[in-house]
Tab-separated table of N, CA, C and O in Angstrom:
chain	number	residue	atom	x	y	z
A	1	MET	N	0.320	-1.620	-0.307
A	1	MET	CA	-0.325	0.005	0.222
A	1	MET	C	0.646	1.715	0.301
A	1	MET	O	1.621	1.056	0.566
A	2	THR	N	0.048	1.986	-0.688
A	2	THR	CA	1.132	3.898	-1.010
A	2	THR	C	-0.081	4.396	-0.665
A	2	THR	O	-0.893	3.814	-1.354
A	3	PRO	N	0.546	6.148	-0.284
A	3	PRO	CA	-0.257	7.006	-0.354
A	3	PRO	C	-1.506	6.845	-1.854
A	3	PRO	O	-2.050	7.374	-1.834
A	4	VAL	N	-0.538	6.766	-2.686
A	4	VAL	CA	-0.085	7.150	-3.945
A	4	VAL	C	-1.698	6.362	-4.857
A	4	VAL	O	-2.127	6.773	-4.958
A	5	SER	N	-1.837	5.406	-4.820
A	5	SER	CA	-1.856	3.784	-4.293
A	5	SER	C	-3.814	4.312	-4.015
A	5	SER	O	-4.217	3.829	-4.951
A	6	ILE	N	-3.421	4.285	-2.820
A	6	ILE	CA	-5.263	4.757	-1.925
A	6	ILE	C	-5.946	5.700	-1.903
A	6	ILE	O	-7.279	5.362	-3.058
A	7	ILE	N	-4.469	6.422	-3.102
A	7	ILE	CA	-5.168	7.817	-3.578
A	7	ILE	C	-5.891	7.596	-5.168
A	7	ILE	O	-7.025	8.166	-5.496
A	8	ALA	N	-5.422	7.694	-5.670
A	8	ALA	CA	-5.674	6.604	-7.354
A	8	ALA	C	-6.894	6.315	-7.307
A	8	ALA	O	-8.058	6.022	-8.236
A	9	THR	N	-7.053	5.118	-6.351
A	9	THR	CA	-8.594	3.556	-6.356
A	9	THR	C	-9.773	4.182	-6.034
A	9	THR	O	-10.643	4.140	-6.310
A	10	LYS	N	-9.967	6.237	-5.205
A	10	LYS	CA	-10.339	6.435	-4.627
A	10	LYS	C	-11.166	7.504	-5.851
A	10	LYS	O	-12.042	8.146	-6.230
A	11	ARG	N	-9.210	8.919	-6.163
A	11	ARG	CA	-9.928	8.854	-7.727
A	11	ARG	C	-10.577	8.782	-8.919
A	11	ARG	O	-11.236	9.097	-9.391
A	12	ASP	N	-10.017	7.689	-9.329
A	12	ASP	CA	-10.446	6.471	-10.352
A	12	ASP	C	-11.657	5.965	-10.355
A	12	ASP	O	-12.668	4.897	-11.077
A	13	ASN	N	-12.406	5.701	-9.291
A	13	ASN	CA	-13.213	5.748	-8.384
A	13	ASN	C	-13.972	4.058	-8.382
A	13	ASN	O	-14.590	3.342	-9.294
A	14	LYS	N	-12.502	2.646	-8.876
A	14	LYS	CA	-12.333	2.260	-9.069
A	14	LYS	C	-13.089	0.914	-7.924
A	14	LYS	O	-13.493	-0.131	-8.876
A	15	ARG	N	-13.266	1.124	-7.261
A	15	ARG	CA	-13.573	0.222	-6.121
A	15	ARG	C	-13.344	1.063	-5.149
A	15	ARG	O	-13.619	1.760	-4.750
A	16	PRO	N	-14.385	0.122	-3.690
A	16	PRO	CA	-14.825	0.895	-1.985
A	16	PRO	C	-13.550	0.266	-1.904
A	16	PRO	O	-11.986	-0.997	-2.507
A	17	HIS	N	-13.366	1.792	-0.842
A	17	HIS	CA	-11.378	1.164	-0.540
A	17	HIS	C	-11.835	0.265	1.015
A	17	HIS	O	-13.037	0.269	1.425
A	18	SER	N	-10.874	-1.272	1.055
A	18	SER	CA	-11.313	-1.723	1.695
A	18	SER	C	-11.090	-0.699	3.360
A	18	SER	O	-10.212	-0.297	3.531
A	19	ASP	N	-11.492	-1.881	4.548
A	19	ASP	CA	-11.088	-1.216	6.356
A	19	ASP	C	-9.755	-1.242	6.118
A	19	ASP	O	-9.066	-0.049	6.518
A	20	GLU	N	-8.863	-2.326	5.601
A	20	GLU	CA	-7.334	-2.401	5.829
A	20	GLU	C	-6.625	-1.575	4.912
A	20	GLU	O	-5.522	-0.864	5.258
A	21	GLU	N	-6.694	-0.809	4.241
A	21	GLU	CA	-7.051	0.234	3.140
A	21	GLU	C	-7.007	1.917	4.117
A	21	GLU	O	-5.630	3.350	4.292
A	22	ILE	N	-7.852	1.792	4.479
A	22	ILE	CA	-8.845	3.450	5.072
A	22	ILE	C	-8.050	3.406	6.873
A	22	ILE	O	-7.327	4.325	6.871
A	23	LYS	N	-7.120	2.035	7.565
A	23	LYS	CA	-7.282	2.034	8.697
A	23	LYS	C	-5.693	2.878	8.170
A	23	LYS	O	-4.972	2.972	9.287
A	24	TRP	N	-4.731	1.845	7.624
A	24	TRP	CA	-3.583	2.030	6.947
A	24	TRP	C	-2.999	4.032	6.653
A	24	TRP	O	-3.085	4.033	7.289
A	25	PHE	N	-4.204	4.609	5.617
A	25	PHE	CA	-4.282	5.403	5.562
A	25	PHE	C	-4.491	6.648	6.295
A	25	PHE	O	-2.941	7.792	6.480
A	26	VAL	N	-4.819	6.764	7.544
A	26	VAL	CA	-5.413	7.228	9.111
A	26	VAL	C	-4.359	6.967	10.202
A	26	VAL	O	-3.781	8.696	10.369
A	27	GLN	N	-3.581	5.621	9.720
A	27	GLN	CA	-2.012	5.734	10.913
A	27	GLN	C	-1.383	5.998	10.223
A	27	GLN	O	-0.054	7.171	10.997
A	28	ASN	N	-1.153	6.128	9.133
A	28	ASN	CA	-0.319	6.799	8.546
A	28	ASN	C	0.181	8.391	8.063
A	28	ASN	O	0.986	9.008	8.009
A	29	PHE	N	-0.661	9.038	8.036
A	29	PHE	CA	-1.349	10.075	8.371
A	29	PHE	C	-1.069	10.581	9.644
A	29	PHE	O	-0.479	11.611	9.337
A	30	THR	N	-2.106	9.969	10.354
A	30	THR	CA	-1.094	10.329	12.125
A	30	THR	C	0.347	10.567	12.208
A	30	THR	O	0.677	11.083	13.023
A	31	SER	N	1.277	9.189	12.076
A	31	SER	CA	2.176	9.039	11.400
A	31	SER	C	3.658	9.959	11.030
A	31	SER	O	4.408	10.132	11.184
A	32	GLY	N	2.784	10.710	10.007
A	32	GLY	CA	3.380	11.477	9.125
A	32	GLY	C	4.049	11.403	8.141
A	32	GLY	O	4.551	11.609	7.241
A	33	LEU	N	3.694	10.004	7.517
A	33	LEU	CA	4.009	9.217	6.996
A	33	LEU	C	2.963	9.111	5.116
A	33	LEU	O	3.657	9.508	4.147
A	34	VAL	N	2.228	9.321	5.197
A	34	VAL	CA	0.918	10.354	4.879
A	34	VAL	C	1.481	11.621	4.584
A	34	VAL	O	0.674	11.857	5.999
A	35	LYS	N	1.415	12.462	3.677
A	35	LYS	CA	2.005	14.246	3.743
A	35	LYS	C	0.372	14.764	3.711
A	35	LYS	O	-0.619	14.209	3.769
A	36	ASP	N	0.237	16.155	4.448
A	36	ASP	CA	-1.341	16.867	4.191
A	36	ASP	C	-1.260	16.613	2.470
A	36	ASP	O	-2.987	17.418	2.299
A	37	TYR	N	-0.338	17.408	1.976
A	37	TYR	CA	-1.537	17.142	0.733
A	37	TYR	C	-1.835	16.711	-0.327
A	37	TYR	O	-2.361	16.296	-1.090
A	38	GLN	N	-1.125	14.432	0.888
A	38	GLN	CA	-1.852	13.842	0.387
A	38	GLN	C	-3.250	13.668	0.668
A	38	GLN	O	-4.281	12.575	0.304
A	39	MET	N	-3.398	13.544	1.707
A	39	MET	CA	-4.729	13.277	2.762
A	39	MET	C	-5.744	14.066	1.661
A	39	MET	O	-7.478	14.195	2.386
A	40	THR	N	-4.834	15.375	1.538
A	40	THR	CA	-6.170	16.928	1.032
A	40	THR	C	-6.033	16.222	0.078
A	40	THR	O	-7.599	16.066	-0.885
A	41	ALA	N	-5.794	15.334	-0.519
A	41	ALA	CA	-6.168	15.114	-2.757
A	41	ALA	C	-7.098	13.596	-2.475
A	41	ALA	O	-8.206	13.100	-2.965
A	42	TRP	N	-6.524	13.738	-0.926
A	42	TRP	CA	-8.039	12.087	-0.548
A	42	TRP	C	-8.856	11.742	-0.353
A	42	TRP	O	-9.809	11.792	-1.334
A	43	LEU	N	-8.777	12.928	0.310
A	43	LEU	CA	-10.310	13.579	0.400
A	43	LEU	C	-11.004	14.221	-0.454
A	43	LEU	O	-12.265	14.820	-0.503
A	44	MET	N	-10.682	15.464	-1.472
A	44	MET	CA	-10.941	16.151	-2.965
A	44	MET	C	-11.783	14.571	-3.165
A	44	MET	O	-12.708	15.086	-4.149
A	45	ALA	N	-11.090	13.493	-3.173
A	45	ALA	CA	-11.186	12.524	-4.286
A	45	ALA	C	-12.684	11.219	-3.572
A	45	ALA	O	-13.226	11.577	-4.623
A	46	VAL	N	-12.603	11.677	-2.004
A	46	VAL	CA	-13.598	11.114	-1.417
A	46	VAL	C	-14.951	12.542	-1.897
A	46	VAL	O	-16.012	11.668	-1.895
A	47	CYS	N	-14.937	12.926	-1.327
A	47	CYS	CA	-15.939	14.575	-1.292
A	47	CYS	C	-17.346	14.166	-2.999
A	47	CYS	O	-17.811	14.193	-3.255
A	48	LEU	N	-15.647	14.395	-3.929
A	48	LEU	CA	-16.317	14.384	-5.544
A	48	LEU	C	-16.836	13.153	-5.793
A	48	LEU	O	-17.402	12.969	-6.484
A	49	ASN	N	-16.707	11.978	-4.662
A	49	ASN	CA	-16.378	9.923	-6.080
A	49	ASN	C	-17.342	9.772	-4.594
A	49	ASN	O	-18.249	8.595	-4.437
A	50	GLY	N	-17.091	10.849	-3.172
A	50	GLY	CA	-18.624	10.014	-1.885
A	50	GLY	C	-17.380	8.441	-1.741
A	50	GLY	O	-16.592	7.696	-1.680
A	51	MET	N	-18.113	7.809	-0.534
A	51	MET	CA	-18.138	6.611	0.480
A	51	MET	C	-19.584	6.329	0.210
A	51	MET	O	-20.922	6.775	0.600
A	52	ILE	N	-18.712	4.066	0.255
A	52	ILE	CA	-20.117	2.988	0.684
A	52	ILE	C	-20.329	3.540	2.141
A	52	ILE	O	-18.933	4.129	3.438
A	53	ASP	N	-21.144	3.354	3.049
A	53	ASP	CA	-21.199	3.047	4.326
A	53	ASP	C	-20.077	2.377	5.067
A	53	ASP	O	-19.665	3.208	6.273
A	54	ARG	N	-20.001	1.886	4.369
A	54	ARG	CA	-18.620	0.315	5.531
A	54	ARG	C	-17.658	1.522	5.667
A	54	ARG	O	-17.214	1.288	6.556
A	55	GLU	N	-17.459	2.394	4.011
A	55	GLU	CA	-15.943	3.616	4.210
A	55	GLU	C	-15.990	4.016	4.768
A	55	GLU	O	-15.462	4.656	5.680
A	56	THR	N	-17.229	4.991	5.697
A	56	THR	CA	-17.440	5.576	6.515
A	56	THR	C	-17.736	5.171	7.913
A	56	THR	O	-17.100	6.502	8.664
A	57	ALA	N	-17.973	4.797	8.272
A	57	ALA	CA	-18.423	3.459	9.574
A	57	ALA	C	-16.590	3.733	9.502
A	57	ALA	O	-15.624	3.372	10.569
A	58	THR	N	-15.174	2.793	8.196
A	58	THR	CA	-14.063	2.452	9.202
A	58	THR	C	-13.495	4.131	9.486
A	58	THR	O	-12.334	3.713	9.803
A	59	LEU	N	-14.159	5.022	8.440
A	59	LEU	CA	-13.061	6.223	8.222
A	59	LEU	C	-13.132	6.288	9.861
A	59	LEU	O	-12.270	6.935	10.835
A	60	THR	N	-14.482	6.682	10.293
A	60	THR	CA	-15.071	7.036	11.612
A	60	THR	C	-14.144	6.720	12.591
A	60	THR	O	-13.618	6.892	13.454
A	61	SER	N	-14.519	5.298	12.931
A	61	SER	CA	-13.733	4.603	13.721
A	61	SER	C	-12.212	5.292	13.809
A	61	SER	O	-11.576	4.673	14.584
A	62	ALA	N	-11.703	4.626	13.056
A	62	ALA	CA	-9.767	4.422	12.956
A	62	ALA	C	-9.904	6.421	12.823
A	62	ALA	O	-8.894	6.243	14.062
A	63	MET	N	-10.266	7.696	12.917
A	63	MET	CA	-10.323	8.428	13.226
A	63	MET	C	-10.423	8.596	14.818
A	63	MET	O	-9.931	9.650	15.866
A	64	VAL	N	-11.832	8.162	15.228
A	64	VAL	CA	-11.467	7.707	16.957
A	64	VAL	C	-10.741	7.225	17.215
A	64	VAL	O	-10.651	7.279	18.328
A	65	ASN	N	-9.949	6.011	16.764
A	65	ASN	CA	-9.005	5.099	17.174
A	65	ASN	C	-7.281	5.851	16.991
A	65	ASN	O	-6.853	5.627	17.755
A	66	SER	N	-7.229	7.072	16.214
A	66	SER	CA	-6.112	7.544	15.880
A	66	SER	C	-5.236	8.094	17.366
A	66	SER	O	-4.062	8.371	17.039
A	67	GLY	N	-6.425	8.385	18.868
A	67	GLY	CA	-5.798	9.656	19.518
A	67	GLY	C	-5.458	8.987	20.440
A	67	GLY	O	-5.631	7.729	21.032
A	68	ARG	N	-5.265	9.733	21.388
A	68	ARG	CA	-5.939	9.024	23.452
A	68	ARG	C	-7.230	9.414	23.904
A	68	ARG	O	-8.050	10.356	23.692
A	69	ILE	N	-7.468	7.816	24.103
A	69	ILE	CA	-8.677	8.136	24.651
A	69	ILE	C	-8.956	7.965	25.880
A	69	ILE	O	-8.536	7.835	27.006
A	70	LEU	N	-9.929	8.912	25.976
A	70	LEU	CA	-9.868	9.512	27.649
A	70	LEU	C	-11.176	8.000	28.087
A	70	LEU	O	-12.060	8.359	28.136
A	71	ASP	N	-10.840	7.882	29.974
A	71	ASP	CA	-11.374	6.691	30.384
A	71	ASP	C	-11.881	7.281	31.859
A	71	ASP	O	-11.188	7.659	32.452
A	72	TRP	N	-13.154	7.381	31.134
A	72	TRP	CA	-14.254	8.526	31.986
A	72	TRP	C	-15.141	7.688	33.297
A	72	TRP	O	-16.266	7.296	34.269
A	73	SER	N	-14.892	6.313	33.426
A	73	SER	CA	-15.358	5.111	33.958
A	73	SER	C	-15.427	4.893	35.525
A	73	SER	O	-16.728	4.835	36.462
A	74	GLU	N	-14.566	5.838	36.209
A	74	GLU	CA	-14.374	5.317	37.363
A	74	GLU	C	-15.821	7.466	37.534
A	74	GLU	O	-16.177	7.021	39.482
A	75	LEU	N	-16.105	7.624	37.291
A	75	LEU	CA	-17.363	9.074	37.334
A	75	LEU	C	-18.864	8.300	38.134
A	75	LEU	O	-18.711	7.173	37.084
A	76	ASP	N	-18.916	8.423	38.742
A	76	ASP	CA	-20.545	7.343	39.662
A	76	ASP	C	-21.762	8.159	38.533
A	76	ASP	O	-22.977	7.473	37.973
A	77	ALA	N	-21.469	9.451	37.176
A	77	ALA	CA	-22.745	10.143	36.282
A	77	ALA	C	-22.299	9.661	35.003
A	77	ALA	O	-21.375	9.561	34.872
A	78	ILE	N	-23.562	9.645	34.165
A	78	ILE	CA	-23.229	9.370	32.999
A	78	ILE	C	-22.701	10.702	32.277
A	78	ILE	O	-23.192	12.028	32.395
A	79	THR	N	-21.633	10.558	31.717
A	79	THR	CA	-20.432	11.813	31.216
A	79	THR	C	-20.416	11.532	29.704
A	79	THR	O	-20.525	10.625	29.054
A	80	VAL	N	-20.546	12.714	29.506
A	80	VAL	CA	-20.106	12.773	27.978
A	80	VAL	C	-19.362	14.230	27.358
A	80	VAL	O	-19.646	14.817	28.086
A	81	ASP	N	-19.039	13.914	26.137
A	81	ASP	CA	-17.982	14.633	26.081
A	81	ASP	C	-18.329	15.472	24.600
A	81	ASP	O	-18.960	14.940	23.921
A	82	LYS	N	-18.578	16.551	24.609
A	82	LYS	CA	-18.943	17.909	23.535
A	82	LYS	C	-18.213	18.635	22.742
A	82	LYS	O	-17.318	18.630	23.126
A	83	HIS	N	-17.770	17.670	21.405
A	83	HIS	CA	-16.338	18.743	20.693
A	83	HIS	C	-17.355	19.497	19.456
A	83	HIS	O	-17.958	19.598	19.396
A	84	SER	N	-16.855	20.772	19.887
A	84	SER	CA	-17.049	21.497	17.935
A	84	SER	C	-15.790	20.970	17.174
A	84	SER	O	-14.905	20.364	16.995
A	85	THR	N	-16.378	20.467	15.654
A	85	THR	CA	-15.618	20.096	14.371
A	85	THR	C	-15.274	21.227	14.159
A	85	THR	O	-14.404	21.270	13.257
A	86	GLY	N	-14.841	22.269	14.622
A	86	GLY	CA	-13.963	23.130	13.913
A	86	GLY	C	-14.476	24.308	13.307
A	86	GLY	O	-13.662	25.459	13.105
A	87	GLY	N	-15.689	24.489	12.707
A	87	GLY	CA	-15.814	25.177	11.918
A	87	GLY	C	-16.092	26.334	11.573
A	87	GLY	O	-16.646	26.723	13.487
A	88	VAL	N	-16.348	27.538	11.248
A	88	VAL	CA	-16.290	29.668	11.896
A	88	VAL	C	-18.252	28.870	11.345
A	88	VAL	O	-18.782	28.492	10.445
A	89	GLY	N	-18.503	29.961	12.689
A	89	GLY	CA	-20.076	29.238	13.139
A	89	GLY	C	-20.540	28.009	13.292
A	89	GLY	O	-21.634	28.324	13.260
A	90	ASP	N	-19.991	27.285	13.875
A	90	ASP	CA	-21.012	25.888	13.715
A	90	ASP	C	-21.281	25.846	14.566
A	90	ASP	O	-20.799	25.982	16.033
A	91	LYS	N	-21.908	24.985	14.446
A	91	LYS	CA	-23.719	25.466	15.447
A	91	LYS	C	-24.016	24.351	16.142
A	91	LYS	O	-24.873	23.755	17.601
A	92	ILE	N	-23.905	23.086	15.172
A	92	ILE	CA	-23.966	21.774	15.223
A	92	ILE	C	-21.897	21.142	15.244
A	92	ILE	O	-22.221	20.762	14.079
A	93	SER	N	-22.264	19.473	16.558
A	93	SER	CA	-21.212	18.760	16.802
A	93	SER	C	-21.613	17.935	16.120
A	93	SER	O	-22.978	17.499	16.040
A	94	LEU	N	-20.688	16.946	15.128
A	94	LEU	CA	-20.963	16.274	14.737
A	94	LEU	C	-20.620	14.974	15.445
A	94	LEU	O	-19.912	15.108	16.329
A	95	ILE	N	-21.783	13.771	15.921
A	95	ILE	CA	-21.468	13.011	16.352
A	95	ILE	C	-20.309	11.962	16.214
A	95	ILE	O	-21.433	10.798	14.976
A	96	LEU	N	-20.176	11.576	16.049
A	96	LEU	CA	-18.598	10.171	15.406
A	96	LEU	C	-18.993	8.964	16.350
A	96	LEU	O	-18.565	8.302	15.339
A	97	ALA	N	-18.701	9.455	17.015
A	97	ALA	CA	-18.226	7.687	17.974
A	97	ALA	C	-19.075	6.988	18.033
A	97	ALA	O	-18.754	5.366	18.201
A	98	PRO	N	-19.709	7.199	18.677
A	98	PRO	CA	-21.711	6.280	18.480
A	98	PRO	C	-22.223	5.641	16.764
A	98	PRO	O	-23.211	4.707	17.203
A	99	LEU	N	-21.034	5.636	16.199
A	99	LEU	CA	-22.015	4.893	15.474
A	99	LEU	C	-22.575	3.284	15.309
A	99	LEU	O	-21.588	2.659	15.142
């Protein structure tokens, strides 16, 4: 797998990505192997060609698991966390983890 081959697969709309391709792309983006301009090219291809539901679910899971996950299980109350998606004028935050 290479960044270029994954970008080309989505750009050319050849087939849906495998779970392994999506996880590899996210993991290697967060580690710095996949460059920001390569992620940008892939996101443009996704924007133009879309994703099937499985790809979206796998991408969401890979993003959730790409960083530190906080454990608040010791708290006695139901605990939730709300994050802004970072957009200017963002009125609603996307719910990503509970997919």
